[in-house]
Short mmCIF file of C-alpha atoms in Angstrom, two decimals:
data_model
loop_
_atom_site.label_atom_id
_atom_site.label_comp_id
_atom_site.label_asym_id
_atom_site.label_seq_id
_atom_site.Cartn_x
_atom_site.Cartn_y
_atom_site.Cartn_z
CA MET A 1 -24.74 -12.30 -40.61
CA ALA A 2 -27.70 -13.20 -38.42
CA GLY A 3 -29.65 -10.29 -39.84
CA GLU A 4 -29.70 -12.02 -43.22
CA VAL A 5 -31.28 -15.21 -41.90
CA ALA A 6 -34.97 -15.88 -42.40
CA VAL A 7 -35.76 -16.87 -38.82
CA GLU A 8 -38.56 -19.33 -38.25
CA VAL A 9 -40.38 -19.00 -34.93
CA VAL A 10 -42.53 -21.92 -33.84
CA ALA A 11 -44.67 -21.99 -30.74
CA PRO A 12 -44.32 -25.22 -28.76
CA ALA A 13 -47.24 -27.58 -28.44
CA PRO A 14 -49.77 -26.67 -25.72
CA ALA A 15 -48.58 -29.49 -23.48
CA ASN A 16 -45.43 -27.51 -22.65
CA GLY A 17 -46.11 -27.14 -18.99
CA ALA A 18 -49.85 -26.67 -19.42
CA GLY A 19 -50.47 -29.78 -17.33
CA ALA A 20 -52.04 -31.68 -20.21
CA CYS A 21 -50.42 -34.99 -19.25
CA CYS A 22 -52.41 -37.40 -17.13
CA HIS A 23 -50.33 -38.21 -14.06
CA ALA A 24 -52.17 -41.48 -13.46
CA ALA A 25 -50.09 -42.89 -16.30
CA LYS A 26 -46.35 -43.34 -15.87
CA GLY A 27 -43.74 -41.99 -18.20
CA PRO A 28 -40.10 -41.16 -17.37
CA GLY A 29 -38.95 -39.90 -14.01
CA TYR A 30 -41.15 -39.46 -10.99
CA ALA A 31 -44.51 -37.90 -10.18
CA THR A 32 -43.02 -35.51 -7.60
CA PRO A 33 -39.58 -34.41 -6.40
CA LEU A 34 -40.18 -36.11 -3.04
CA GLU A 35 -41.03 -39.38 -4.77
CA ALA A 36 -37.71 -39.16 -6.64
CA MET A 37 -35.88 -38.52 -3.37
CA GLU A 38 -37.60 -41.29 -1.41
CA LYS A 39 -38.02 -43.99 -4.06
CA GLY A 40 -35.28 -43.32 -6.59
CA PRO A 41 -32.48 -45.92 -6.71
CA ARG A 42 -28.92 -45.19 -5.72
CA GLU A 43 -26.91 -43.98 -8.70
CA LYS A 44 -24.67 -46.59 -10.33
CA LEU A 45 -23.52 -44.73 -13.46
CA ILE A 46 -22.89 -41.13 -14.38
CA TYR A 47 -22.22 -39.52 -17.79
CA VAL A 48 -19.58 -36.79 -17.87
CA THR A 49 -18.83 -34.38 -20.73
CA CYS A 50 -15.07 -34.34 -21.35
CA VAL A 51 -13.18 -31.77 -23.40
CA TYR A 52 -9.97 -31.85 -25.43
CA ASN A 53 -10.60 -28.51 -27.10
CA GLY A 54 -8.09 -25.97 -25.81
CA THR A 55 -5.77 -28.57 -24.24
CA GLY A 56 -3.38 -28.97 -27.15
CA ILE A 57 -4.64 -32.50 -27.82
CA ASN A 58 -6.03 -32.74 -31.34
CA LYS A 59 -8.85 -35.16 -30.55
CA PRO A 60 -12.64 -34.90 -30.41
CA ASP A 61 -14.31 -34.27 -27.07
CA PHE A 62 -16.06 -37.29 -25.58
CA LEU A 63 -18.77 -38.48 -23.22
CA ALA A 64 -17.35 -40.57 -20.38
CA THR A 65 -19.33 -43.20 -18.47
CA VAL A 66 -18.15 -43.50 -14.86
CA ASP A 67 -18.97 -46.41 -12.57
CA LEU A 68 -20.46 -45.18 -9.26
CA ASP A 69 -21.37 -48.58 -7.80
CA PRO A 70 -19.21 -49.29 -4.71
CA ALA A 71 -19.84 -53.03 -5.18
CA SER A 72 -18.48 -53.00 -8.75
CA PRO A 73 -14.90 -54.03 -9.61
CA THR A 74 -14.67 -50.91 -11.80
CA TYR A 75 -15.95 -48.51 -9.12
CA SER A 76 -14.60 -44.96 -9.49
CA GLN A 77 -13.34 -45.64 -13.03
CA VAL A 78 -14.18 -44.51 -16.55
CA ILE A 79 -15.67 -47.61 -18.16
CA HIS A 80 -16.58 -46.18 -21.58
CA ARG A 81 -15.73 -43.24 -23.81
CA LEU A 82 -17.89 -42.01 -26.69
CA PRO A 83 -15.97 -39.56 -28.89
CA VAL A 84 -18.01 -37.10 -30.90
CA THR A 85 -17.46 -36.63 -34.61
CA HIS A 86 -15.54 -33.36 -34.81
CA ILE A 87 -12.60 -31.60 -33.18
CA GLY A 88 -13.08 -28.28 -31.39
CA ASP A 89 -16.69 -28.63 -30.23
CA GLU A 90 -16.26 -27.81 -26.50
CA LEU A 91 -18.90 -30.10 -25.03
CA HIS A 92 -20.32 -28.35 -22.00
CA HIS A 93 -23.82 -28.91 -20.62
CA SER A 94 -26.28 -31.70 -21.35
CA GLY A 95 -29.96 -32.58 -20.97
CA TRP A 96 -32.53 -35.27 -21.71
CA ASN A 97 -35.04 -35.78 -24.49
CA SER A 98 -37.59 -36.63 -21.82
CA CYS A 99 -37.71 -36.20 -18.03
CA SER A 100 -40.14 -35.93 -15.15
CA SER A 101 -42.04 -33.17 -16.95
CA CYS A 102 -43.28 -36.02 -19.19
CA HIS A 103 -44.04 -38.43 -16.32
CA GLY A 104 -47.71 -38.42 -17.21
CA ASP A 105 -47.07 -39.59 -20.78
CA PRO A 106 -46.55 -43.38 -20.89
CA SER A 107 -45.31 -43.14 -24.48
CA ALA A 108 -42.39 -40.89 -23.48
CA LYS A 109 -39.02 -42.54 -22.82
CA ARG A 110 -35.83 -41.09 -21.33
CA ARG A 111 -33.55 -42.45 -24.00
CA TYR A 112 -31.42 -39.70 -25.50
CA LEU A 113 -28.88 -37.40 -23.89
CA ILE A 114 -28.58 -34.03 -25.65
CA LEU A 115 -25.05 -32.61 -25.91
CA PRO A 116 -24.88 -29.01 -27.19
CA SER A 117 -21.41 -27.97 -28.35
CA LEU A 118 -20.74 -24.52 -26.97
CA LEU A 119 -18.18 -23.35 -29.55
CA SER A 120 -18.98 -25.26 -32.75
CA GLY A 121 -22.77 -24.92 -32.47
CA ARG A 122 -23.49 -28.60 -33.16
CA VAL A 123 -25.91 -30.61 -31.04
CA TYR A 124 -25.12 -34.30 -30.51
CA VAL A 125 -27.87 -36.76 -29.61
CA VAL A 126 -26.65 -39.83 -27.71
CA ASP A 127 -28.54 -43.09 -27.21
CA THR A 128 -28.09 -44.16 -23.59
CA ALA A 129 -30.90 -46.71 -23.45
CA THR A 130 -29.62 -49.45 -25.77
CA ASP A 131 -26.58 -49.97 -23.55
CA PRO A 132 -26.43 -47.55 -20.59
CA ARG A 133 -22.82 -48.54 -19.86
CA ALA A 134 -21.73 -47.85 -23.46
CA PRO A 135 -23.80 -45.03 -25.03
CA SER A 136 -23.78 -44.59 -28.79
CA LEU A 137 -24.20 -41.65 -31.13
CA HIS A 138 -27.73 -41.39 -32.53
CA LYS A 139 -27.77 -38.11 -34.48
CA VAL A 140 -25.87 -34.89 -35.09
CA VAL A 141 -27.79 -31.64 -35.55
CA GLU A 142 -25.38 -29.57 -37.58
CA ALA A 143 -24.62 -25.96 -36.73
CA GLU A 144 -25.33 -24.91 -40.31
CA ASP A 145 -28.89 -26.25 -40.10
CA ILE A 146 -29.49 -24.42 -36.83
CA ALA A 147 -28.01 -21.17 -38.16
CA GLU A 148 -29.94 -21.31 -41.43
CA LYS A 149 -33.31 -21.73 -39.73
CA THR A 150 -32.79 -19.63 -36.59
CA GLY A 151 -29.61 -17.56 -36.78
CA LEU A 152 -28.56 -19.02 -33.43
CA GLY A 153 -25.14 -20.18 -32.27
CA PHE A 154 -23.30 -21.19 -29.09
CA PRO A 155 -25.92 -23.61 -27.66
CA HIS A 156 -25.81 -24.16 -23.91
CA THR A 157 -28.67 -25.41 -21.66
CA SER A 158 -30.97 -28.16 -22.89
CA HIS A 159 -34.28 -29.09 -21.24
CA CYS A 160 -37.05 -31.38 -22.40
CA LEU A 161 -40.59 -30.06 -22.59
CA ALA A 162 -43.78 -31.91 -21.69
CA SER A 163 -44.72 -31.85 -25.39
CA GLY A 164 -41.71 -34.01 -26.29
CA GLU A 165 -39.81 -31.10 -27.81
CA ILE A 166 -36.32 -29.98 -26.78
CA MET A 167 -35.47 -26.38 -25.92
CA ILE A 168 -31.86 -25.17 -25.90
CA SER A 169 -30.66 -21.74 -24.83
CA CYS A 170 -28.17 -20.22 -27.29
CA LEU A 171 -25.76 -17.51 -26.22
CA GLY A 172 -25.43 -15.54 -29.43
CA ASP A 173 -25.57 -15.48 -33.18
CA THR A 174 -23.07 -17.42 -35.26
CA GLU A 175 -20.58 -14.54 -35.04
CA GLY A 176 -20.65 -14.46 -31.25
CA ASN A 177 -22.76 -11.34 -30.83
CA ALA A 178 -25.00 -11.48 -27.76
CA SER A 179 -27.74 -9.57 -29.59
CA GLY A 180 -28.46 -12.66 -31.67
CA ASN A 181 -29.12 -14.99 -28.72
CA GLY A 182 -32.36 -16.85 -28.02
CA PHE A 183 -33.90 -20.29 -27.60
CA LEU A 184 -33.67 -23.14 -30.09
CA LEU A 185 -36.59 -25.54 -30.41
CA LEU A 186 -36.10 -29.11 -31.69
CA ASP A 187 -38.93 -31.54 -32.31
CA SER A 188 -39.05 -35.04 -30.81
CA GLU A 189 -37.02 -36.37 -33.75
CA PHE A 190 -34.38 -33.67 -33.17
CA ASN A 191 -35.22 -31.66 -36.26
CA VAL A 192 -34.84 -27.88 -36.05
CA LYS A 193 -38.27 -26.25 -35.63
CA GLY A 194 -37.21 -22.66 -35.05
CA ARG A 195 -36.97 -20.28 -32.13
CA TRP A 196 -39.08 -20.61 -29.01
CA GLU A 197 -39.34 -16.95 -28.01
CA LYS A 198 -41.60 -14.54 -29.86
CA PRO A 199 -39.97 -12.24 -32.45
CA GLY A 200 -38.40 -9.26 -30.73
CA HIS A 201 -38.44 -10.99 -27.34
CA SER A 202 -34.87 -12.27 -27.17
CA PRO A 203 -33.00 -11.67 -23.89
CA LEU A 204 -30.11 -9.19 -23.57
CA PHE A 205 -27.70 -12.08 -22.96
CA GLY A 206 -28.14 -15.83 -22.85
CA TYR A 207 -27.03 -18.65 -20.59
CA ASP A 208 -29.17 -20.90 -18.38
CA TYR A 209 -32.95 -21.18 -17.89
CA TRP A 210 -35.58 -22.96 -15.81
CA TYR A 211 -39.36 -23.04 -16.15
CA GLN A 212 -42.09 -23.28 -13.50
CA PRO A 213 -45.31 -24.02 -15.41
CA ARG A 214 -47.77 -23.61 -12.54
CA HIS A 215 -46.68 -19.99 -12.38
CA LYS A 216 -46.62 -19.72 -16.18
CA THR A 217 -43.05 -18.49 -15.98
CA MET A 218 -39.60 -19.21 -17.39
CA ILE A 219 -36.56 -17.33 -16.13
CA SER A 220 -33.24 -17.14 -17.99
CA SER A 221 -29.84 -15.82 -16.94
CA SER A 222 -26.97 -13.92 -18.57
CA TRP A 223 -23.34 -14.94 -19.01
CA GLY A 224 -21.98 -12.72 -21.74
CA ALA A 225 -21.24 -12.26 -25.41
CA PRO A 226 -19.50 -15.35 -26.86
CA ALA A 227 -17.14 -13.05 -28.75
CA ALA A 228 -15.88 -11.89 -25.35
CA PHE A 229 -15.82 -15.01 -23.17
CA ARG A 230 -14.48 -17.46 -25.77
CA SER A 231 -11.08 -15.74 -25.78
CA GLY A 232 -10.75 -15.54 -21.98
CA PHE A 233 -12.00 -13.28 -19.21
CA ASP A 234 -11.17 -9.58 -19.45
CA LEU A 235 -12.47 -7.32 -16.67
CA GLN A 236 -12.64 -4.46 -19.16
CA HIS A 237 -15.29 -6.41 -21.07
CA VAL A 238 -17.54 -6.22 -17.99
CA GLN A 239 -17.15 -2.45 -17.95
CA ASP A 240 -17.79 -2.40 -21.70
CA GLY A 241 -21.15 -4.10 -21.24
CA LEU A 242 -20.18 -7.43 -22.82
CA TYR A 243 -21.28 -9.45 -19.79
CA GLY A 244 -24.71 -9.75 -18.26
CA ARG A 245 -26.34 -8.78 -14.96
CA HIS A 246 -29.98 -9.49 -15.73
CA LEU A 247 -32.66 -12.13 -15.31
CA HIS A 248 -35.28 -12.41 -18.05
CA VAL A 249 -38.82 -13.36 -17.08
CA TYR A 250 -40.88 -15.04 -19.81
CA ASP A 251 -44.50 -16.02 -20.00
CA TRP A 252 -44.64 -19.81 -20.24
CA PRO A 253 -45.22 -21.31 -22.71
CA SER A 254 -45.97 -18.37 -25.03
CA GLY A 255 -42.38 -17.04 -25.24
CA GLU A 256 -43.32 -13.45 -24.46
CA LEU A 257 -40.68 -11.51 -22.50
CA LYS A 258 -42.65 -10.00 -19.63
CA GLN A 259 -39.99 -8.48 -17.38
CA THR A 260 -36.24 -7.92 -17.16
CA LEU A 261 -34.68 -7.82 -13.70
CA ASP A 262 -31.51 -5.72 -13.44
CA LEU A 263 -29.45 -7.31 -10.64
CA GLY A 264 -27.10 -4.35 -10.59
CA GLU A 265 -23.53 -4.39 -9.33
CA THR A 266 -24.37 -7.19 -6.87
CA GLY A 267 -25.44 -9.51 -9.66
CA LEU A 268 -22.65 -9.56 -12.23
CA LEU A 269 -22.44 -12.66 -14.46
CA PRO A 270 -25.58 -14.51 -13.28
CA LEU A 271 -25.06 -18.11 -14.40
CA GLU A 272 -26.97 -21.19 -13.18
CA VAL A 273 -30.63 -20.54 -12.40
CA ARG A 274 -33.07 -22.87 -10.62
CA PHE A 275 -36.57 -22.64 -9.23
CA LEU A 276 -37.30 -24.68 -6.13
CA HIS A 277 -38.22 -28.23 -7.19
CA ASP A 278 -41.72 -28.02 -5.71
CA PRO A 279 -43.70 -26.86 -8.78
CA SER A 280 -46.09 -24.87 -6.60
CA LYS A 281 -43.31 -22.59 -5.31
CA ASP A 282 -42.73 -19.17 -6.81
CA THR A 283 -39.11 -18.68 -5.79
CA GLY A 284 -35.65 -19.76 -6.86
CA TYR A 285 -32.02 -18.70 -7.03
CA VAL A 286 -29.34 -17.63 -9.46
CA GLY A 287 -25.60 -17.81 -8.80
CA CYS A 288 -23.85 -14.56 -9.76
CA ALA A 289 -20.27 -15.58 -10.47
CA LEU A 290 -18.22 -12.40 -10.49
CA THR A 291 -19.84 -10.81 -7.45
CA SER A 292 -20.19 -14.22 -5.76
CA ASN A 293 -23.75 -13.68 -4.57
CA MET A 294 -26.68 -16.06 -4.58
CA VAL A 295 -29.65 -13.95 -5.60
CA ARG A 296 -33.15 -15.14 -4.72
CA PHE A 297 -35.96 -14.28 -7.14
CA PHE A 298 -39.60 -14.45 -6.15
CA LYS A 299 -43.08 -13.37 -7.16
CA ALA A 300 -44.26 -10.17 -5.52
CA ALA A 301 -47.76 -9.47 -4.27
CA ASP A 302 -48.70 -7.64 -7.48
CA GLY A 303 -47.70 -10.62 -9.65
CA SER A 304 -44.43 -9.13 -10.85
CA TRP A 305 -41.06 -10.68 -10.04
CA SER A 306 -38.50 -9.27 -7.64
CA HIS A 307 -35.07 -10.23 -6.29
CA GLU A 308 -32.75 -9.90 -3.31
CA VAL A 309 -29.27 -11.08 -2.31
CA ALA A 310 -29.72 -14.22 -0.16
CA ILE A 311 -26.08 -15.34 0.22
CA SER A 312 -22.98 -13.21 -0.18
CA ILE A 313 -19.47 -14.68 -0.42
CA LYS A 314 -16.99 -11.96 0.47
CA PRO A 315 -13.95 -11.52 -1.78
CA LEU A 316 -10.64 -12.27 -0.10
CA LYS A 317 -7.71 -9.90 0.08
CA VAL A 318 -4.83 -11.76 -1.58
CA HIS A 319 -1.17 -11.51 -2.46
CA ASN A 320 0.60 -12.81 -5.60
CA TRP A 321 -2.53 -12.77 -7.81
CA ILE A 322 -3.70 -10.68 -10.76
CA LEU A 323 -5.99 -8.54 -8.54
CA PRO A 324 -5.73 -7.39 -4.92
CA GLU A 325 -9.00 -9.17 -4.10
CA MET A 326 -10.22 -12.60 -5.25
CA PRO A 327 -13.93 -13.39 -5.69
CA GLY A 328 -15.16 -16.86 -4.78
CA LEU A 329 -16.61 -17.17 -8.31
CA ILE A 330 -19.83 -19.14 -7.78
CA THR A 331 -20.11 -21.21 -10.96
CA ASP A 332 -22.67 -23.86 -10.02
CA PHE A 333 -25.22 -24.80 -7.40
CA VAL A 334 -27.84 -27.49 -6.83
CA LEU A 335 -30.94 -27.81 -4.67
CA SER A 336 -31.87 -30.99 -2.84
CA LEU A 337 -35.11 -32.52 -4.08
CA ASP A 338 -36.90 -31.69 -0.83
CA ASP A 339 -35.84 -28.02 -1.24
CA ARG A 340 -34.16 -28.16 2.17
CA TYR A 341 -30.52 -27.62 1.17
CA LEU A 342 -28.65 -25.52 -1.37
CA TYR A 343 -25.10 -26.48 -2.34
CA LEU A 344 -22.76 -24.06 -4.12
CA VAL A 345 -19.15 -24.01 -5.31
CA ASN A 346 -16.53 -21.27 -5.21
CA TRP A 347 -14.30 -22.17 -8.14
CA LEU A 348 -11.44 -19.83 -7.23
CA HIS A 349 -11.55 -20.02 -3.41
CA GLY A 350 -11.88 -23.81 -3.67
CA ASP A 351 -14.73 -24.65 -1.29
CA ILE A 352 -18.14 -26.30 -1.53
CA ARG A 353 -20.83 -24.96 0.80
CA GLN A 354 -24.09 -26.40 2.15
CA TYR A 355 -26.88 -24.03 3.19
CA ASN A 356 -30.16 -24.81 4.90
CA ILE A 357 -32.88 -23.01 2.91
CA GLU A 358 -35.97 -24.07 4.83
CA ASP A 359 -36.50 -20.31 4.97
CA PRO A 360 -35.58 -19.49 1.35
CA ALA A 361 -35.01 -15.82 2.19
CA LYS A 362 -32.56 -16.60 5.00
CA PRO A 363 -30.13 -19.40 4.09
CA VAL A 364 -27.99 -20.72 6.96
CA LEU A 365 -24.52 -22.16 6.39
CA ALA A 366 -24.60 -25.83 7.45
CA GLY A 367 -21.45 -27.33 5.95
CA GLN A 368 -18.25 -26.45 4.09
CA VAL A 369 -15.28 -28.34 2.66
CA TRP A 370 -12.21 -27.30 0.62
CA VAL A 371 -11.37 -29.42 -2.42
CA GLY A 372 -8.89 -27.31 -4.40
CA GLY A 373 -8.72 -23.68 -5.41
CA LEU A 374 -6.01 -21.10 -5.83
CA LEU A 375 -5.51 -20.64 -2.09
CA GLN A 376 -4.59 -24.18 -1.05
CA LYS A 377 -1.31 -24.86 0.72
CA GLY A 378 1.50 -25.13 -1.79
CA SER A 379 0.03 -22.47 -4.08
CA ASP A 380 1.82 -19.20 -4.84
CA VAL A 381 -1.28 -17.23 -3.84
CA VAL A 382 -2.14 -16.45 -0.22
CA TYR A 383 -5.09 -14.70 1.38
CA VAL A 384 -4.70 -12.04 4.05
CA THR A 385 -6.65 -12.28 7.29
CA ASP A 386 -8.23 -9.35 9.12
CA ASP A 387 -5.14 -9.15 11.33
CA ASP A 388 -2.84 -9.05 8.26
CA LYS A 389 -1.59 -12.63 8.44
CA GLU A 390 -0.97 -14.58 5.24
CA GLU A 391 -2.85 -17.87 5.19
CA GLN A 392 -3.74 -20.79 2.89
CA TYR A 393 -6.37 -23.52 3.13
CA ASN A 394 -5.72 -27.14 3.99
CA VAL A 395 -6.87 -29.28 1.08
CA PRO A 396 -6.69 -33.08 1.47
CA GLN A 397 -4.96 -35.39 -0.95
CA ILE A 398 -7.25 -38.12 -2.26
CA LYS A 399 -5.70 -41.50 -2.99
CA GLY A 400 -2.30 -39.79 -3.03
CA HIS A 401 -3.39 -37.11 -5.51
CA ARG A 402 -3.04 -33.35 -4.95
CA LEU A 403 -6.31 -31.77 -6.00
CA ARG A 404 -6.11 -29.60 -9.11
CA GLY A 405 -8.24 -26.64 -10.13
CA GLY A 406 -11.30 -25.79 -8.07
CA PRO A 407 -14.79 -27.26 -7.60
CA GLN A 408 -16.77 -26.26 -10.66
CA MET A 409 -19.76 -28.48 -11.57
CA ILE A 410 -21.67 -30.46 -8.95
CA GLN A 411 -24.39 -33.10 -9.05
CA LEU A 412 -26.38 -34.36 -6.07
CA SER A 413 -27.67 -37.88 -5.55
CA LEU A 414 -31.45 -38.25 -5.52
CA ASP A 415 -31.44 -39.04 -1.80
CA GLY A 416 -29.30 -35.96 -1.17
CA LYS A 417 -26.48 -37.86 0.53
CA ARG A 418 -23.69 -37.65 -2.07
CA ILE A 419 -22.29 -34.82 -4.18
CA TYR A 420 -20.14 -35.47 -7.24
CA VAL A 421 -17.84 -32.66 -8.34
CA THR A 422 -15.67 -31.91 -11.38
CA ASN A 423 -13.26 -29.00 -11.80
CA SER A 424 -13.29 -27.62 -15.38
CA LEU A 425 -15.25 -24.45 -16.17
CA PHE A 426 -14.43 -23.69 -19.83
CA SER A 427 -11.14 -24.63 -21.47
CA ARG A 428 -9.93 -21.08 -22.15
CA TRP A 429 -10.82 -19.93 -18.62
CA ASP A 430 -9.27 -23.09 -17.14
CA GLU A 431 -6.00 -22.17 -18.83
CA GLN A 432 -6.24 -18.53 -17.80
CA PHE A 433 -6.92 -19.10 -14.10
CA TYR A 434 -5.32 -22.49 -13.37
CA GLY A 435 -2.82 -22.88 -16.20
CA PRO A 436 -1.05 -26.16 -17.01
CA ASP A 437 -1.77 -27.61 -13.56
CA LEU A 438 -5.32 -28.19 -14.77
CA VAL A 439 -5.19 -28.01 -18.57
CA LYS A 440 -2.12 -30.22 -19.04
CA LYS A 441 -2.69 -32.56 -16.09
CA GLY A 442 -6.44 -32.91 -16.63
CA SER A 443 -9.52 -32.93 -14.47
CA HIS A 444 -10.59 -35.16 -11.67
CA MET A 445 -13.95 -36.09 -10.15
CA LEU A 446 -14.63 -36.36 -6.42
CA GLN A 447 -17.42 -37.56 -4.16
CA ILE A 448 -18.52 -35.52 -1.15
CA ASP A 449 -20.55 -37.27 1.56
CA VAL A 450 -23.40 -35.19 2.96
CA ASP A 451 -24.89 -35.14 6.45
CA THR A 452 -28.56 -34.43 5.69
CA GLU A 453 -29.62 -34.49 9.35
CA GLU A 454 -27.31 -32.05 11.12
CA GLY A 455 -25.51 -30.62 8.09
CA GLY A 456 -21.90 -31.15 7.08
CA LEU A 457 -19.70 -32.16 4.13
CA THR A 458 -16.86 -34.69 4.03
CA VAL A 459 -14.61 -35.75 1.14
CA ASN A 460 -14.95 -39.46 0.40
CA PRO A 461 -11.37 -40.83 0.49
CA ASN A 462 -12.22 -43.88 -1.62
CA PHE A 463 -13.52 -42.11 -4.73
CA PHE A 464 -11.22 -40.42 -7.24
CA VAL A 465 -11.63 -40.40 -11.02
CA ASP A 466 -8.48 -39.13 -12.70
CA PHE A 467 -9.17 -37.75 -16.18
CA GLY A 468 -5.47 -36.98 -16.41
CA THR A 469 -4.79 -40.62 -17.27
CA GLU A 470 -7.15 -40.89 -20.23
CA PRO A 471 -5.85 -43.02 -23.16
CA ASP A 472 -5.69 -40.02 -25.52
CA GLY A 473 -4.24 -37.70 -22.90
CA PRO A 474 -5.49 -35.52 -20.03
CA ALA A 475 -9.07 -34.28 -20.51
CA LEU A 476 -11.20 -31.57 -18.89
CA ALA A 477 -14.38 -32.83 -17.22
CA HIS A 478 -17.51 -30.71 -16.89
CA GLU A 479 -21.21 -31.57 -16.43
CA MET A 480 -22.58 -34.85 -15.03
CA ARG A 481 -25.86 -36.71 -15.62
CA TYR A 482 -27.35 -39.88 -14.13
CA PRO A 483 -29.17 -42.17 -16.61
CA GLY A 484 -32.40 -41.86 -14.62
CA GLY A 485 -32.41 -38.08 -14.18
CA ASP A 486 -31.15 -35.80 -11.43
CA CYS A 487 -31.57 -32.58 -9.48
CA THR A 488 -30.58 -30.30 -12.38
CA SER A 489 -32.17 -32.08 -15.33
CA ASP A 490 -35.73 -32.83 -14.19
CA ILE A 491 -38.53 -30.29 -13.92
CA TRP A 492 -41.94 -31.06 -12.45
CA ILE A 493 -45.17 -29.62 -13.79
#
């Protein structure tokens, strides 16, 4: 089907990371990551994408507004819900129309939150500025318009560009074939412009991306073919080549694919990808879910890009599970704004980890806490120790609630002292791995307190948002965004 589409390819405006903005002026965000960390206010609200698709509840997905202000009477509660217009979208990730990459443009405003719908292909544009506590729908970019002009489907990661345009990675064509994937470009009014990458320069698979303009580079990662992952995870599909193991290195902002890094058997299903926040740095990480490795990528002496395994989470020998060994399944990670700490989640094992990355090549474990997972006490599944003892992890109850699912998406406060965590990955995979305990009872959101001096993670006993008690029924909660930007939305140029 995609082969019949007349694809329009439009190069972004030169300001895309070319440093054209004058940083003496002040647009959205902050001039530097350290300024955001030191001068940014404490978060008081957070927007959370919530999903009904795949739960058996015939309602549209919605954007929840959660109160994070400890002094507020509605602290740790959902205070507003914005339903989208259709059923079956599968809201997933989100991004801004403008962020710190536009800090030098005083005309730019962080006003609209972009909500790509992973399964339907629509893109919702939400006005958060008129009333930050009660966002409203501004525009819907229909999947048919995107497909007609680009052939793209399954939109995922959205980032703003310094030009005012929006770039969204798309994981396949409209039929779910990975070969049709690429990057959607919207103008500042959210009209479809075309594809970002040059013709013939699409990646092997699509998922996440991050750009580092001072090094004239964008790097994207590889989940898999939508036709495979949308129906659930099948290990045979990995062997059949329907999932990725590559990073794609693009010239920025031209859209020319310069290099493809094969991560091999140690880098299966590379998902979230981030450069260090310092825009002068030429290194970053990608979390490889199935092999549970954090792979560091970096620029070599000859100007090419290379990679190495920086953190390896060993699979656990288990009983009463579908396989004899269970991977941690790293599904998300964040970097503190001073590039000192890396935080990752193991969705199946159930722990969140803190690593000191002052030496990016040699991360050191500094903190760890269990907040769910398949191996918590009371579960049917046990892990086997080196001396053949069956064990399970102690997971605390929060406000009387047993924790469901495993830690999946995380967001870090600007000052680096609080982590917020949700537990839904993707509705079909939630059902497959956690069953009705998560899908029928719904998600929750936790706060983890961080020791930024000595290292260490502690669950906050006073914060628990229960999406299982939503008015329309239990919902699955995924990505989180602060109104003023955060560690995974803002890029500095």
